[in-house]
Coordinates of C-alpha atoms and ligand atoms in Angstrom, one line a residue:
Chain A
M1 CA -5.7 3.9 -13.3
S2 CA -7.2 2.9 -16.6
Y3 CA -5.0 3.3 -19.7
S4 CA -5.9 4.5 -23.2
T5 CA -5.8 1.9 -26.0
K6 CA -2.8 3.7 -27.5
V7 CA -0.8 3.5 -24.2
L8 CA -1.7 -0.2 -24.0
D9 CA -0.7 -0.8 -27.5
H10 CA 2.8 0.8 -27.1
Y11 CA 3.1 -0.9 -23.7
E12 CA 2.3 -4.4 -25.1
N13 CA 4.2 -3.9 -28.3
P14 CA 6.9 -1.4 -27.6
R15 CA 8.6 -0.1 -30.8
N16 CA 12.4 0.0 -31.0
V17 CA 13.4 -1.3 -27.6
G18 CA 17.1 -1.8 -27.4
T19 CA 20.6 -0.3 -27.5
F20 CA 22.9 0.5 -30.3
G21 CA 26.4 -1.0 -30.4
K22 CA 28.9 1.2 -28.6
E23 CA 31.0 1.5 -31.8
D24 CA 28.1 2.5 -34.1
E25 CA 28.6 5.6 -36.2
G26 CA 26.5 8.7 -35.4
V27 CA 24.9 7.4 -32.2
A28 CA 24.0 9.7 -29.4
T29 CA 22.3 9.0 -26.1
G30 CA 20.0 10.9 -23.8
M31 CA 19.3 9.6 -20.3
V32 CA 16.8 11.5 -18.2
G33 CA 14.9 11.0 -14.9
A34 CA 16.2 9.3 -11.8
P35 CA 15.4 6.1 -10.0
A36 CA 14.3 8.2 -7.0
C37 CA 11.5 9.6 -9.2
G38 CA 10.5 6.1 -10.4
D39 CA 11.4 6.9 -13.9
V40 CA 14.6 6.7 -16.0
M41 CA 14.4 7.0 -19.8
K42 CA 17.3 6.3 -22.2
L43 CA 16.8 7.4 -25.8
Q44 CA 19.4 6.7 -28.4
I45 CA 19.4 8.3 -31.9
K46 CA 21.4 7.3 -34.9
V47 CA 22.1 10.2 -37.1
N48 CA 23.3 9.9 -40.7
K49 CA 25.7 12.1 -42.7
D50 CA 22.9 14.5 -43.8
G51 CA 22.0 15.2 -40.2
V52 CA 18.8 13.1 -40.3
I53 CA 17.9 10.7 -37.5
E54 CA 17.6 7.3 -39.3
D55 CA 17.0 5.1 -36.4
A56 CA 16.2 5.3 -32.7
K57 CA 16.0 3.0 -29.7
F58 CA 14.9 3.3 -26.1
K59 CA 15.0 1.6 -22.7
T60 CA 12.7 2.9 -20.0
Y61 CA 12.3 2.2 -16.3
G62 CA 9.0 3.7 -15.4
C63 CA 5.2 3.4 -15.5
G64 CA 3.3 2.3 -18.5
S65 CA 2.8 5.8 -19.7
A66 CA 6.5 6.5 -19.6
I67 CA 7.2 3.4 -21.6
A68 CA 4.5 4.3 -24.1
S69 CA 5.8 7.9 -24.4
S70 CA 9.3 6.7 -25.1
S71 CA 8.2 4.1 -27.6
L72 CA 6.1 6.7 -29.4
V73 CA 9.0 9.2 -29.5
T74 CA 11.3 6.6 -31.2
E75 CA 8.8 6.4 -34.0
W76 CA 8.4 10.2 -34.3
V77 CA 12.0 11.2 -34.4
K78 CA 12.9 8.8 -37.2
G79 CA 13.3 10.6 -40.5
K80 CA 13.6 14.0 -38.8
T81 CA 16.6 16.3 -38.7
L82 CA 17.9 17.2 -35.3
D83 CA 16.2 20.5 -35.3
E84 CA 12.9 19.0 -36.4
A85 CA 13.2 16.5 -33.6
L86 CA 13.5 19.3 -31.2
T87 CA 10.1 20.7 -32.2
I88 CA 8.4 17.6 -30.7
K89 CA 6.5 18.8 -27.7
N90 CA 5.3 16.9 -24.6
T91 CA 1.8 18.2 -25.3
Q92 CA 1.7 16.4 -28.6
I93 CA 2.9 13.2 -27.0
A94 CA 0.3 13.5 -24.2
E95 CA -2.4 14.2 -26.7
E96 CA -1.5 11.3 -29.0
L97 CA -1.5 8.9 -26.0
A98 CA -4.5 10.5 -24.3
L99 CA -2.5 10.8 -21.0
P100 CA -4.4 11.9 -17.9
P101 CA -3.1 14.9 -16.0
V102 CA -1.1 12.9 -13.4
K103 CA 0.8 11.3 -16.3
I104 CA 1.8 14.5 -18.1
H105 CA 5.2 14.3 -16.5
C106 CA 5.9 11.1 -18.3
S107 CA 5.5 12.9 -21.6
V108 CA 7.7 15.7 -20.4
L109 CA 10.3 13.2 -19.7
A110 CA 10.1 11.9 -23.2
E111 CA 10.5 15.4 -24.6
D112 CA 13.5 15.9 -22.4
A113 CA 15.0 12.6 -23.6
I114 CA 14.9 13.9 -27.2
K115 CA 16.6 17.2 -26.1
A116 CA 19.2 15.2 -24.1
A117 CA 20.0 12.9 -27.0
V118 CA 20.3 15.8 -29.5
A119 CA 22.5 17.7 -27.1
D120 CA 24.7 14.7 -26.7
Y121 CA 25.0 14.4 -30.5
K122 CA 25.9 18.1 -30.8
A123 CA 28.4 17.8 -28.0
R124 CA 30.1 14.9 -29.7
H125 CA 30.2 16.8 -32.9
G126 CA 31.4 20.0 -31.5
E127 CA 28.2 22.0 -31.9
M128 CA 27.4 22.2 -28.2
Q129 CA 27.9 25.5 -26.5
G130 CA 27.9 24.1 -23.0
E131 CA 24.1 24.5 -22.7
M132 CA 22.6 22.3 -20.1
V133 CA 19.5 20.3 -20.7
E134 CA 16.9 20.7 -18.0
T135 CA 15.1 17.5 -17.2
A136 CA 11.7 16.9 -15.9
A137 CA 11.3 18.2 -12.4
C138 CA 11.2 15.5 -9.7
K139 CA 10.4 16.6 -6.2
G140 CA 11.4 13.1 -4.9
Chain B
M1 CA -9.0 -22.8 -17.0
I2 CA -8.2 -20.4 -14.2
K3 CA -10.5 -17.5 -13.7
T4 CA -8.8 -14.1 -13.9
P5 CA -8.2 -11.6 -12.5
I6 CA -7.0 -13.5 -9.5
Y7 CA -7.6 -11.6 -6.3
L8 CA -4.4 -11.3 -4.2
D9 CA -5.3 -8.2 -2.3
Y10 CA -6.9 -9.5 0.8
S11 CA -5.4 -6.7 2.9
A12 CA -7.2 -4.1 0.9
T13 CA -10.5 -5.8 1.6
T14 CA -12.0 -9.3 1.7
P15 CA -15.1 -10.7 0.1
V16 CA -18.0 -11.2 2.5
D17 CA -18.1 -14.9 3.4
P18 CA -21.3 -16.3 2.0
R19 CA -22.2 -17.5 5.5
V20 CA -21.9 -13.9 6.7
A21 CA -24.0 -12.6 3.9
E22 CA -26.7 -15.1 4.8
V23 CA -26.8 -13.9 8.4
M24 CA -27.1 -10.3 7.3
I25 CA -30.0 -10.5 4.9
P26 CA -32.9 -11.0 7.3
Y27 CA -31.9 -7.8 9.1
L28 CA -32.4 -5.8 6.0
T29 CA -35.9 -7.1 5.2
E30 CA -38.1 -8.7 7.8
K31 CA -36.0 -8.0 11.0
F32 CA -35.5 -4.4 10.1
G33 CA -36.3 -2.9 13.6
N34 CA -34.3 -0.1 15.2
P35 CA -32.2 -1.7 18.0
A36 CA -32.9 1.3 20.1
S37 CA -36.7 0.8 20.0
R38 CA -37.5 -0.4 23.4
S39 CA -41.3 -0.5 23.0
H40 CA -41.9 -3.4 20.5
E41 CA -40.8 -6.7 19.2
F42 CA -39.0 -5.3 16.1
G43 CA -36.7 -3.3 18.3
W44 CA -36.0 -6.2 20.7
E45 CA -35.2 -8.6 17.9
A46 CA -32.7 -6.1 16.4
E47 CA -31.2 -5.4 19.8
K48 CA -30.7 -9.1 20.4
A49 CA -28.8 -9.4 17.1
V50 CA -26.6 -6.5 18.1
E51 CA -25.8 -7.9 21.5
Q52 CA -25.1 -11.3 20.1
A53 CA -22.7 -9.8 17.6
R54 CA -21.0 -7.8 20.4
E55 CA -20.4 -11.1 22.2
Q56 CA -19.0 -12.6 19.1
V57 CA -16.6 -9.7 18.5
A58 CA -15.6 -9.7 22.2
A59 CA -15.0 -13.5 22.1
L60 CA -12.5 -13.3 19.3
V61 CA -10.3 -10.9 21.4
N62 CA -11.2 -12.2 24.8
A63 CA -12.8 -9.0 26.0
D64 CA -16.0 -8.2 27.9
P65 CA -18.8 -7.4 25.5
K66 CA -19.4 -4.2 27.4
E67 CA -16.0 -3.1 26.2
I68 CA -17.0 -3.1 22.6
I69 CA -18.3 0.1 20.9
W70 CA -19.7 -0.1 17.3
T71 CA -18.2 2.3 14.8
S72 CA -18.2 2.6 11.0
G73 CA -14.8 1.0 10.7
A74 CA -11.2 1.1 11.8
T75 CA -10.8 4.7 10.5
E76 CA -13.5 5.9 12.8
S77 CA -12.3 3.7 15.7
N78 CA -8.8 5.2 15.4
N79 CA -10.2 8.7 15.3
L80 CA -12.4 8.1 18.3
A81 CA -9.7 6.4 20.3
I82 CA -6.9 8.9 19.6
K83 CA -8.8 12.2 19.5
G84 CA -11.2 11.0 22.2
A85 CA -8.4 10.2 24.7
A86 CA -6.2 13.1 23.7
H87 CA -9.1 15.6 24.3
F88 CA -10.2 13.9 27.5
Y89 CA -6.8 13.8 29.1
K90 CA -5.3 17.0 27.8
A91 CA -4.9 18.4 31.3
K92 CA -2.4 15.6 32.0
G93 CA -0.2 16.4 29.0
K94 CA -0.2 17.0 25.3
H95 CA 2.4 14.6 24.0
L96 CA 1.6 11.5 21.9
V97 CA 3.8 8.7 20.4
T98 CA 3.2 6.7 17.3
M99 CA 5.1 5.2 14.4
M100 CA 5.9 6.4 10.9
T101 CA 4.5 3.2 9.5
E102 CA 1.0 3.5 10.9
H103 CA -2.0 3.6 8.7
K104 CA -3.1 7.0 7.4
A105 CA -6.1 6.8 9.7
V106 CA -3.7 7.1 12.6
I107 CA -1.1 9.4 11.0
D108 CA -3.6 12.0 9.8
T109 CA -5.4 11.9 13.1
M110 CA -2.1 12.7 14.8
R111 CA -1.4 15.4 12.3
H112 CA -4.8 16.9 13.1
L113 CA -4.0 16.9 16.8
E114 CA -0.7 18.6 16.1
S115 CA -2.7 21.5 14.5
E116 CA -4.6 21.7 17.8
G117 CA -1.4 22.2 19.7
Y118 CA -0.5 18.6 20.7
E119 CA 3.0 17.3 20.1
V120 CA 3.5 14.0 18.4
T121 CA 6.6 11.8 18.1
Y122 CA 6.7 9.5 15.0
L123 CA 9.0 6.6 15.7
K124 CA 11.1 5.2 12.8
P125 CA 11.0 1.4 12.7
E126 CA 14.0 -0.8 12.4
P127 CA 14.8 -2.0 8.8
S128 CA 12.7 -5.1 9.7
G129 CA 9.6 -2.9 10.2
L130 CA 9.5 -3.6 13.9
V131 CA 9.8 -1.1 16.6
D132 CA 12.8 -1.1 18.8
I133 CA 11.4 -1.4 22.4
E134 CA 14.2 0.7 23.8
K135 CA 13.6 3.5 21.3
F136 CA 9.9 3.3 22.2
K137 CA 10.7 3.6 25.9
A138 CA 13.0 6.5 25.2
A139 CA 10.3 8.4 23.4
L140 CA 8.0 8.5 26.3
R141 CA 8.0 11.6 28.5
P142 CA 6.2 12.7 31.7
D143 CA 3.7 14.6 29.6
T144 CA 3.0 11.7 27.2
I145 CA -0.7 10.8 27.4
L146 CA -1.1 8.2 24.7
A147 CA 0.9 5.9 22.5
S148 CA -0.6 4.2 19.4
V149 CA 1.1 1.3 17.6
M150 CA -0.6 -1.0 15.2
L151 CA -0.6 -4.8 15.8
V152 CA -0.2 -5.8 12.1
N153 CA 1.1 -3.5 9.4
N154 CA -1.2 -3.3 6.4
E155 CA 1.6 -3.1 3.8
I156 CA 4.3 -5.4 5.1
G157 CA 2.3 -7.6 7.5
V158 CA 4.8 -7.4 10.4
I159 CA 3.5 -8.0 13.9
Q160 CA 4.6 -5.6 16.6
D161 CA 5.3 -6.7 20.1
I162 CA 2.1 -5.2 21.6
A163 CA 2.5 -7.2 24.8
A164 CA 5.8 -5.6 25.7
L165 CA 4.8 -2.1 24.6
G166 CA 1.6 -2.4 26.7
E167 CA 3.6 -3.3 29.8
I168 CA 5.7 -0.2 29.4
C169 CA 2.8 2.1 28.8
R170 CA 0.8 0.7 31.7
A171 CA 3.8 1.1 34.1
Q172 CA 3.9 4.8 33.2
G173 CA 0.2 5.4 33.2
I174 CA 0.1 6.1 29.4
I175 CA -2.9 5.1 27.5
F176 CA -2.1 2.5 24.8
H177 CA -4.1 2.3 21.6
V178 CA -3.6 -0.5 19.1
D179 CA -5.0 -0.5 15.5
A180 CA -5.8 -4.2 15.0
A181 CA -7.6 -3.8 11.7
Q182 CA -5.3 -6.2 9.9
A183 CA -4.8 -8.6 12.8
T184 CA -8.2 -10.2 13.5
G185 CA -8.3 -13.8 12.3
K186 CA -4.6 -13.7 11.7
V187 CA -3.0 -13.4 15.1
A188 CA -4.4 -14.5 18.5
I189 CA -5.5 -11.5 20.6
D190 CA -6.1 -11.9 24.3
L191 CA -7.2 -8.6 25.8
A192 CA -7.6 -10.1 29.2
K193 CA -3.9 -10.4 29.3
L194 CA -2.6 -7.6 27.1
K195 CA -2.1 -4.2 28.7
V196 CA -4.0 -2.5 25.9
D197 CA -6.5 0.3 26.7
L198 CA -8.1 0.9 23.3
M199 CA -8.1 -1.4 20.2
S200 CA -9.6 -0.7 16.7
F201 CA -11.3 -3.3 14.6
S202 CA -12.7 -3.4 11.1
A203 CA -15.1 -6.1 9.7
H204 CA -14.1 -5.9 6.0
K205 CA -10.6 -7.2 6.5
T206 CA -11.9 -10.4 8.1
Y207 CA -14.7 -11.5 5.6
G208 CA -17.3 -9.2 7.0
P209 CA -19.0 -6.2 5.3
K210 CA -17.5 -2.8 4.7
G211 CA -18.6 0.2 6.7
I212 CA -18.6 -1.4 10.1
G213 CA -16.0 -1.7 12.9
A214 CA -15.6 -1.5 16.6
L215 CA -13.5 0.0 19.3
Y216 CA -12.5 -1.8 22.4
V217 CA -12.6 0.5 25.3
Q218 CA -11.1 -1.1 28.4
R219 CA -13.2 -0.9 31.6
K220 CA -10.6 -2.0 34.2
P221 CA -8.7 0.3 34.5
R222 CA -11.3 2.5 33.0
V223 CA -10.4 4.6 30.0
R224 CA -12.4 7.8 29.3
L225 CA -13.0 9.3 25.9
E226 CA -14.5 12.4 24.6
A227 CA -17.2 11.5 22.0
Q228 CA -16.5 12.6 18.5
M229 CA -20.1 12.0 17.3
H230 CA -22.9 13.6 19.2
G231 CA -26.6 12.8 19.1
G232 CA -28.9 10.2 20.6
G233 CA -26.4 8.9 23.1
H234 CA -26.0 5.4 21.6
E235 CA -23.1 3.2 22.7
R236 CA -23.0 4.7 26.2
G237 CA -22.8 8.2 24.7
L238 CA -19.5 7.4 23.0
R239 CA -20.8 7.1 19.5
S240 CA -24.3 8.3 18.6
G241 CA -26.1 7.1 15.6
T242 CA -28.7 4.4 14.8
L243 CA -26.9 1.1 14.8
A244 CA -26.6 -0.7 11.5
T245 CA -28.1 -4.0 12.6
H246 CA -27.3 -5.9 9.4
Q247 CA -23.7 -4.7 9.3
I248 CA -23.2 -5.5 13.0
A249 CA -24.7 -9.0 12.6
G250 CA -22.4 -9.5 9.7
M251 CA -19.3 -8.4 11.7
G252 CA -20.4 -10.7 14.5
E253 CA -20.7 -13.7 12.3
A254 CA -17.4 -12.9 10.5
F255 CA -15.6 -12.8 13.8
R256 CA -17.3 -16.0 15.0
I257 CA -16.0 -17.8 11.9
A258 CA -12.5 -16.2 12.4
R259 CA -12.3 -17.5 15.9
E260 CA -13.3 -21.0 15.0
E261 CA -11.3 -21.3 11.8
M262 CA -8.3 -19.2 12.2
A263 CA -5.9 -21.9 13.3
A264 CA -6.6 -24.1 10.3
E265 CA -6.9 -21.2 7.9
N266 CA -3.6 -19.6 8.8
E267 CA -1.8 -22.9 8.2
R268 CA -3.3 -23.2 4.8
V269 CA -2.7 -19.6 3.9
R270 CA 0.9 -19.8 5.2
S271 CA 1.7 -22.8 2.9
L272 CA 0.3 -20.9 -0.1
R273 CA 2.3 -17.8 0.8
D274 CA 5.5 -19.9 1.3
R275 CA 4.8 -21.5 -2.1
L276 CA 4.5 -18.1 -3.7
Y277 CA 7.7 -16.9 -2.0
K278 CA 9.6 -20.0 -3.1
G279 CA 8.5 -19.5 -6.7
L280 CA 9.4 -15.9 -6.8
S281 CA 12.8 -16.4 -5.1
Q282 CA 13.9 -18.0 -8.3
I283 CA 13.9 -14.6 -9.9
E284 CA 17.1 -12.6 -9.6
E285 CA 17.2 -9.5 -7.4
V286 CA 14.0 -9.9 -5.4
H287 CA 13.9 -8.5 -1.9
V288 CA 11.3 -9.2 0.8
N289 CA 10.2 -6.0 2.6
G290 CA 9.7 -6.5 6.4
D291 CA 10.6 -9.2 8.8
M292 CA 9.8 -12.6 7.5
E293 CA 9.3 -14.3 10.9
Q294 CA 7.3 -11.7 12.9
R295 CA 4.7 -11.5 10.1
V296 CA 1.2 -12.6 9.4
P297 CA 1.0 -15.7 7.2
H298 CA -1.0 -14.1 4.4
N299 CA 1.3 -11.2 3.5
L300 CA 4.3 -11.2 1.0
N301 CA 5.7 -7.8 0.1
I302 CA 8.4 -8.0 -2.4
S303 CA 10.5 -5.6 -4.4
F304 CA 11.5 -6.6 -7.9
N305 CA 14.6 -4.5 -8.3
F306 CA 15.0 -2.4 -11.5
V307 CA 11.3 -2.9 -12.5
E308 CA 9.0 0.0 -11.7
G309 CA 6.0 -1.1 -9.7
E310 CA 3.2 0.5 -11.7
S311 CA 4.4 -0.9 -15.0
L312 CA 4.6 -4.3 -13.3
I313 CA 1.1 -4.0 -12.1
M314 CA 0.1 -3.1 -15.6
A315 CA 1.9 -6.2 -16.9
I316 CA 0.2 -8.5 -14.5
R317 CA -3.3 -7.3 -14.9
D318 CA -4.5 -10.9 -14.4
L319 CA -3.5 -10.4 -10.8
A320 CA -5.2 -8.0 -8.5
V321 CA -2.4 -6.9 -6.2
S322 CA -1.3 -3.5 -4.9
S323 CA 1.9 -1.6 -5.3
G324 CA 3.7 0.7 -3.0
S325 CA 5.0 2.5 -6.1
A326 CA 5.0 6.2 -6.7
C327 CA 3.0 6.4 -9.7
T328 CA -0.1 4.6 -8.5
S329 CA -1.1 7.7 -6.6
A330 CA -1.3 11.2 -7.8
S331 CA 1.3 12.3 -5.3
L332 CA 4.0 10.3 -7.1
E333 CA 5.5 9.3 -3.8
P334 CA 6.8 5.8 -3.2
S335 CA 5.3 4.0 -0.2
Y336 CA 6.0 6.0 3.0
V337 CA 6.1 2.7 4.9
L338 CA 9.0 1.3 2.8
R339 CA 10.8 4.6 2.9
A340 CA 10.5 4.5 6.7
L341 CA 12.2 1.1 6.7
G342 CA 15.1 2.8 4.9
R343 CA 14.5 1.0 1.6
S344 CA 16.3 2.6 -1.4
D345 CA 14.1 4.6 -3.8
E346 CA 14.5 2.0 -6.5
L347 CA 13.4 -0.8 -4.2
A348 CA 10.5 1.3 -2.8
H349 CA 9.3 2.0 -6.3
S350 CA 9.5 -1.7 -7.3
S351 CA 7.4 -3.2 -4.5
I352 CA 4.3 -5.4 -4.9
R353 CA 2.1 -6.5 -2.0
F354 CA 0.6 -9.9 -2.3
T355 CA -2.0 -10.8 0.3
I356 CA -3.5 -14.2 0.2
G357 CA -6.8 -15.3 1.8
R358 CA -9.6 -17.7 2.4
F359 CA -10.5 -18.3 -1.2
T360 CA -7.0 -18.4 -2.8
T361 CA -6.1 -21.7 -4.4
E362 CA -2.8 -23.4 -5.2
E363 CA -3.5 -23.2 -8.9
E364 CA -3.8 -19.4 -8.6
I365 CA -0.5 -19.2 -6.8
D366 CA 1.2 -21.2 -9.5
Y367 CA -0.3 -19.1 -12.2
A368 CA 0.9 -16.0 -10.5
I369 CA 4.4 -17.3 -10.2
E370 CA 4.6 -18.1 -13.9
L371 CA 3.1 -14.8 -14.9
L372 CA 5.6 -12.9 -12.8
K373 CA 8.6 -14.7 -14.0
N374 CA 7.6 -13.9 -17.6
K375 CA 6.7 -10.3 -17.1
I376 CA 9.7 -9.4 -14.9
G377 CA 12.0 -10.7 -17.5
R378 CA 10.3 -8.7 -20.2
L379 CA 10.3 -5.4 -18.2
R380 CA 13.9 -5.9 -17.3
E381 CA 14.8 -6.3 -21.0
M382 CA 13.3 -2.8 -21.3
S383 CA 14.9 -1.3 -18.2
P384 CA 18.1 0.8 -18.5
L385 CA 18.7 0.3 -14.8
W386 CA 18.8 -3.5 -15.3
D387 CA 21.4 -3.0 -18.1
M388 CA 23.5 -0.8 -15.8
F389 CA 23.2 -3.4 -13.0
K390 CA 24.3 -6.1 -15.4
E391 CA 27.3 -4.0 -16.4
G392 CA 28.3 -3.8 -12.8
V393 CA 27.4 -0.1 -12.4
D394 CA 26.5 0.9 -8.8
L395 CA 23.4 2.9 -9.2
S396 CA 23.9 4.9 -6.0
T397 CA 27.1 6.3 -7.5
V398 CA 25.4 7.6 -10.7
K399 CA 24.8 11.3 -10.8
W400 CA 21.3 11.6 -12.2
A401 CA 20.5 14.5 -14.5
S402 CA 19.4 17.6 -12.6
H403 CA 17.0 16.4 -10.0
Ligands
PLP501 C1 -4.2 -0.9 9.6 C2 -5.4 -0.3 9.1 N1 -6.1 0.6 9.9 C3 -7.2 1.1 9.5 C4 -7.8 0.8 8.3 C5 -9.1 1.5 7.9 O1 -10.1 0.6 8.1 P1 -11.6 1.0 7.6 O2 -11.6 0.7 6.1 O3 -12.5 0.0 8.3 O4 -11.9 2.4 8.0 C6 -7.2 -0.1 7.5 C7 -7.7 -0.5 6.1 O5 -7.5 0.1 5.1 C8 -6.0 -0.7 7.9 O6 -5.3 -1.6 7.1
FES502 S1 6.9 7.4 -14.8 FE1 6.1 8.1 -13.0 S2 4.0 8.3 -13.5 FE2 4.9 7.8 -15.3

């Protein structure tokens, strides 16, 4: 498997790796994937009073493309409102990182991580209507 | 300065030993004759090389040269042995026994036979990777015609008790095939003593060229096979096709060297492997896959828990190793061998196979240890599973989102 320079760049210099403090205001967490599938992605967003994502952090267990996808997504969600963040599509992630077909599911996982984090935020703030977030299919 | 990438994938293939390459070259240029040409010097010269190589291959495994059939490699040898015997003896029964941890060249051949109406039992190994002799015995039936168990596993390097399995098969009149592709030059093989009817070999795992192998077909008691390749009737009709003299000469020389040097080489390789193991043991949460005693000296298969194998391989691009991880293949399946051992998915996804060989140096091993210590630390910093582990969460109790 050869990697695109963008995947390599995010992999070598991942942006925003880490975890927010448990007590931090406005933090929500999305965790998707499963160890059985070989990928688990944790995306955290920090939302300010105006409903804008002002910071994001990730931790990922998975292949290089999964790490790069989550790193990229932390950059993309910053400065967006929750609804704007939800418009980020896996196809955009895959295109930006030039992912080959077998790696598309890594970008799907990153899109799902955004959805899961936003859903968590809405649930914490009473906006959630019990809607479940579908995560990337794993046949493992 | 150390030259990178460092090759630690000797079970995938080995470089051709320069001594072997030297022996091969004249058979491409001036001694190019067809070994089947009986009417002139060119043919005789090529035939002489082929027969000398046959003796060299036979000598490594203590067989009669007449029992050695040239093939294109262990894949073809496995196909010829298993399909050839199954077809020839189908009137006796249609049941075969093998293991879940065999190489694909055996598993997929068995699968093909299933589609032809044969029945196959795939034995699960013990967590050590070794077959339980009693379970093997219990799997044999009156209609079992053939059992196939590999001598050395390509992923975890464990050595099966072929001697004991052979005795059991012989007592019940069952043909016993052994895939020894990974064993030559690593474990002593004495076919005069072993009750093995068919054994597959490959040159390129033992410092010979790719694309050449052999099948041992026992003469006493005689084993019959149905040919899989028809044509000019070469190799006593068992495998037609003009013999690749240069490849065969190379395999002969490679096996000659293996016979003469294996004792010393295995000691050297073992000390390197143990050095690697000692270094890597200093890292937390590392687990060896497969039995550590009943194992060839050059293999170390280790799982680095909470680090995904493919990202690790990417992090250690200075090392040429292979991973049993899901994501290296398009199928996104973790190694079926590690799964068969009952390894958890996390551990199966986190495995790296290091295989050491003739040209590995101590400096290279030390470099590998340092690199791994560094990169594992970095990837664990990034791993949510590592965090959970450190917080004392038992991952098997976590309910993972809809999967
Ligand atoms: C155990 C085993 N059997 C068979 C093979 C196939 O051998 P060849 O490449 O000679 O066809 C290999 C090598 O990949 C192997 O490791
Ligand atoms: S995480 Fe499995 S291929 Fe990317």
